[in-house]
XYZ file of C-alpha atoms in Angstrom:
71
model
C -1.386 10.025 10.131
C 1.216 8.843 7.624
C 0.137 6.223 5.084
C 2.747 4.412 3.004
C 1.790 2.001 0.235
C 4.499 -0.393 -0.928
C 4.072 -1.530 -4.524
C 6.078 -3.190 -7.282
C 6.223 -3.151 -11.075
C 3.811 -5.331 -13.047
C 1.519 -5.832 -10.039
C -2.190 -5.691 -10.962
C -3.262 -5.623 -7.305
C -0.923 -2.683 -6.672
C -2.463 -0.701 -9.521
C -6.010 -1.468 -8.385
C -5.274 -0.413 -4.793
C -3.482 2.781 -5.907
C -6.385 3.650 -8.236
C -8.881 3.060 -5.408
C -6.933 5.185 -2.934
C -6.549 7.995 -5.473
C -10.266 7.872 -6.370
C -11.115 8.218 -2.671
C -8.622 11.095 -2.357
C -6.667 9.237 0.317
C -3.283 10.881 0.831
C -0.436 8.378 0.842
C 3.191 7.945 -0.061
C 3.815 5.286 -2.705
C 7.103 3.365 -2.529
C 8.056 1.080 -5.409
C 10.242 -1.741 -4.091
C 11.613 -2.365 -7.598
C 12.773 1.159 -8.354
C 13.004 3.171 -5.123
C 16.081 2.958 -2.957
C 14.737 1.351 0.205
C 16.492 -0.900 2.692
C 14.814 -4.301 2.872
C 17.517 -6.102 4.855
C 16.564 -9.463 3.404
C 12.916 -9.028 4.377
C 10.237 -10.872 2.458
C 7.909 -8.283 0.963
C 4.314 -8.769 -0.085
C 2.823 -6.063 -2.267
C 0.726 -4.087 -2.139
C 1.251 -3.473 1.569
C -0.208 -0.603 3.585
C 1.719 0.789 6.514
C 0.211 3.328 8.918
C 2.804 5.156 11.009
C 5.401 2.519 10.028
C 3.214 -0.387 11.181
C 1.824 -2.962 8.748
C -1.979 -2.710 8.659
C -2.916 -4.972 5.753
C -1.862 -6.140 2.326
C -3.314 -7.186 -1.021
C -6.938 -6.426 -1.762
C -7.577 -6.235 1.997
C -6.385 -2.639 1.711
C -9.576 -1.687 -0.139
C -11.661 -3.387 2.573
C -9.654 -1.502 5.217
C -10.793 1.851 3.791
C -14.330 0.819 2.845
C -15.013 -0.247 6.434
C -13.970 3.215 7.602
C -16.125 5.126 5.116
């Protein structure tokens, strides 16, 4: 299962979610929408956003709830 976490610079929620996922040893790819070369095609992006197999699962602090419910 491929997990991708989209984040941006100066985003406290992004840092909290990344720290949580790292502390739980959850393997994920982090993509920074401010610095990484990603096509957004004019899409409106909310960060942090968790994608599982290229499908949006949740965003914001809901990401922590997503994993806590599965623990």
